Amino acid sequence: MRASRLLSVLLLLQNRGRMTAEELATELEVSVRTVYRDVEALSAAGVPVYADRGRTGGYQLVDGYRTRLTGLTEEEAQSLSLAGLPGAASELGLGTVLAAAQLKLHASMPAELRAGASRISERFYLDVPGWHRGIESLPRLSELADAVWHARRVKVRYERWGQRKVDRVLDPLGLILKAGNWYLAARCDGSDRTYRVSRIEELEDLGETFERPSDFDLARYWQEWSEQFEKRMYSRVAVVRLNEFARILVPFYLGAVGARALRETDAEPDEDGWLTMELPVEPGEPAVGELLRFGGNLEVLAPPELRERLAEEIGKMGARYG
């Protein structure tokens, strides 16, 4: 562990030039005192590192010194696939591994390529979660990631919709991060299923491995599952009239499903600018809340029971505010 940290100190100084003890401590997530000891160990090992005193001082390497100890470990190389998702890498327990891999990668580049790579990170940033929400913080996530990676069978206690708790024995096949939420693809009783990680309350490693199916493709599985999930979620169709402003709001309120329905509509707006179309909605009460968000910019024409339910709710609101 210390050898890896000493190499990280060396690569940080090689890549960034002068750094203070406080900056090194922050990067490595250690104390300043630990940095002092590490720098002393590097110096004793013959690495030409020296310190400038004063307010603008810090540690740096003698000009022209470069280490060749930049080979990636297997774990570091694998972590590079998460290079654009530092938050997700940290959640999976790979934050420090990813940082070390990136340092080694930068150190191995010629100066001109290293400068270009730095410019990319300075100018582009990927923020995965939607507005007003963050990536879920999940205490079991790193354990699940380890089980996925090493093909280890686990037993979980899972809270299904409606707060019903069930015990399941799973062969975990992959983890998916979708809009800030983590999902587990796993084989259970011979079929592939999806579990929301935040609903896993208990997890036990059963101490046995399983044979990962050779034909399982995580990306294809998730795409197919997502399409089926959308169909189940938006299994009802409402005939609605929307003005121009409501049509702008459809992608924000109903997501990709609503945007696709709007895009595939053949009808044209009438002379007042209102468009009649079929709009997928959730069954039951969720549809009422979804459609009320549009206010007076949308009118439901059918089915009659949904129109009546909206009229009832609007009447209650009118009476309350009247």
mmCIF file with all atom_site columns, N, CA and C in Angstrom, residues 13 22 34 44 107 112 148-149 158 215 226-227 296 301 311 320:
data_model
loop_
_atom_site.group_PDB
_atom_site.id
_atom_site.type_symbol
_atom_site.label_atom_id
_atom_site.label_alt_id
_atom_site.label_comp_id
_atom_site.label_asym_id
_atom_site.label_entity_id
_atom_site.label_seq_id
_atom_site.pdbx_PDB_ins_code
_atom_site.Cartn_x
_atom_site.Cartn_y
_atom_site.Cartn_z
_atom_site.occupancy
_atom_site.B_iso_or_equiv
_atom_site.pdbx_formal_charge
_atom_site.auth_seq_id
_atom_site.auth_comp_id
_atom_site.auth_asym_id
_atom_site.auth_atom_id
_atom_site.pdbx_PDB_model_num
ATOM 1  N N  . LEU A 1 13  ? 4.200   14.663  -8.760  1.00 0.00 ? 13  LEU A N  1
ATOM 2  C CA . LEU A 1 13  ? 5.236   15.686  -8.922  1.00 0.00 ? 13  LEU A CA 1
ATOM 3  C C  . LEU A 1 13  ? 5.738   15.716  -10.366 1.00 0.00 ? 13  LEU A C  1
ATOM 4  N N  . GLU A 1 22  ? 0.258   20.090  1.541   1.00 0.00 ? 22  GLU A N  1
ATOM 5  C CA . GLU A 1 22  ? -1.197  20.085  1.707   1.00 0.00 ? 22  GLU A CA 1
ATOM 6  C C  . GLU A 1 22  ? -1.889  19.601  0.441   1.00 0.00 ? 22  GLU A C  1
ATOM 7  N N  . THR A 1 34  ? 1.998   12.294  6.887   1.00 0.00 ? 34  THR A N  1
ATOM 8  C CA . THR A 1 34  ? 2.299   11.133  6.049   1.00 0.00 ? 34  THR A CA 1
ATOM 9  C C  . THR A 1 34  ? 3.032   11.560  4.785   1.00 0.00 ? 34  THR A C  1
ATOM 10 N N  . ALA A 1 44  ? 15.422  9.317   0.282   1.00 0.00 ? 44  ALA A N  1
ATOM 11 C CA . ALA A 1 44  ? 16.373  8.309   0.753   1.00 0.00 ? 44  ALA A CA 1
ATOM 12 C C  . ALA A 1 44  ? 16.598  7.222   -0.296  1.00 0.00 ? 44  ALA A C  1
ATOM 13 N N  . ALA A 1 107 ? 1.669   10.095  -16.968 1.00 0.00 ? 107 ALA A N  1
ATOM 14 C CA . ALA A 1 107 ? 3.130   10.098  -16.854 1.00 0.00 ? 107 ALA A CA 1
ATOM 15 C C  . ALA A 1 107 ? 3.797   9.394   -18.026 1.00 0.00 ? 107 ALA A C  1
ATOM 16 N N  . GLU A 1 112 ? 3.649   16.672  -25.206 1.00 0.00 ? 112 GLU A N  1
ATOM 17 C CA . GLU A 1 112 ? 2.603   17.320  -26.005 1.00 0.00 ? 112 GLU A CA 1
ATOM 18 C C  . GLU A 1 112 ? 1.261   16.599  -25.867 1.00 0.00 ? 112 GLU A C  1
ATOM 19 N N  . VAL A 1 148 ? -19.911 -9.098  -8.426  1.00 0.00 ? 148 VAL A N  1
ATOM 20 C CA . VAL A 1 148 ? -20.034 -9.099  -9.885  1.00 0.00 ? 148 VAL A CA 1
ATOM 21 C C  . VAL A 1 148 ? -18.690 -9.432  -10.518 1.00 0.00 ? 148 VAL A C  1
ATOM 22 N N  . TRP A 1 149 ? -17.651 -8.786  -10.029 1.00 0.00 ? 149 TRP A N  1
ATOM 23 C CA . TRP A 1 149 ? -16.333 -8.933  -10.639 1.00 0.00 ? 149 TRP A CA 1
ATOM 24 C C  . TRP A 1 149 ? -15.780 -10.346 -10.494 1.00 0.00 ? 149 TRP A C  1
ATOM 25 N N  . TYR A 1 158 ? -34.476 -8.200  -0.214  1.00 0.00 ? 158 TYR A N  1
ATOM 26 C CA . TYR A 1 158 ? -34.852 -7.146  -1.162  1.00 0.00 ? 158 TYR A CA 1
ATOM 27 C C  . TYR A 1 158 ? -36.253 -6.632  -0.860  1.00 0.00 ? 158 TYR A C  1
ATOM 28 N N  . ASP A 1 215 ? -23.103 -16.031 -23.136 1.00 0.00 ? 215 ASP A N  1
ATOM 29 C CA . ASP A 1 215 ? -23.875 -15.252 -24.098 1.00 0.00 ? 215 ASP A CA 1
ATOM 30 C C  . ASP A 1 215 ? -24.508 -14.002 -23.491 1.00 0.00 ? 215 ASP A C  1
ATOM 31 N N  . SER A 1 226 ? -34.910 -1.995  -20.478 1.00 0.00 ? 226 SER A N  1
ATOM 32 C CA . SER A 1 226 ? -35.401 -0.616  -20.387 1.00 0.00 ? 226 SER A CA 1
ATOM 33 C C  . SER A 1 226 ? -36.606 -0.406  -21.294 1.00 0.00 ? 226 SER A C  1
ATOM 34 N N  . GLU A 1 227 ? -36.545 -0.949  -22.495 1.00 0.00 ? 227 GLU A N  1
ATOM 35 C CA . GLU A 1 227 ? -37.672 -0.807  -23.425 1.00 0.00 ? 227 GLU A CA 1
ATOM 36 C C  . GLU A 1 227 ? -38.916 -1.478  -22.872 1.00 0.00 ? 227 GLU A C  1
ATOM 37 N N  . GLY A 1 296 ? -53.334 24.579  -17.683 1.00 0.00 ? 296 GLY A N  1
ATOM 38 C CA . GLY A 1 296 ? -54.313 24.830  -18.720 1.00 0.00 ? 296 GLY A CA 1
ATOM 39 C C  . GLY A 1 296 ? -53.781 24.696  -20.124 1.00 0.00 ? 296 GLY A C  1
ATOM 40 N N  . LEU A 1 301 ? -58.961 14.410  -23.659 1.00 0.00 ? 301 LEU A N  1
ATOM 41 C CA . LEU A 1 301 ? -60.215 14.112  -24.349 1.00 0.00 ? 301 LEU A CA 1
ATOM 42 C C  . LEU A 1 301 ? -60.710 12.700  -24.037 1.00 0.00 ? 301 LEU A C  1
ATOM 43 N N  . ALA A 1 311 ? -60.993 16.358  -13.993 1.00 0.00 ? 311 ALA A N  1
ATOM 44 C CA . ALA A 1 311 ? -61.975 17.409  -13.704 1.00 0.00 ? 311 ALA A CA 1
ATOM 45 C C  . ALA A 1 311 ? -62.289 17.454  -12.205 1.00 0.00 ? 311 ALA A C  1
ATOM 46 N N  . ARG A 1 320 ? -60.483 24.914  -3.235  1.00 0.00 ? 320 ARG A N  1
ATOM 47 C CA . ARG A 1 320 ? -59.522 25.229  -2.166  1.00 0.00 ? 320 ARG A CA 1
ATOM 48 C C  . ARG A 1 320 ? -58.933 26.628  -2.334  1.00 0.00 ? 320 ARG A C  1
#
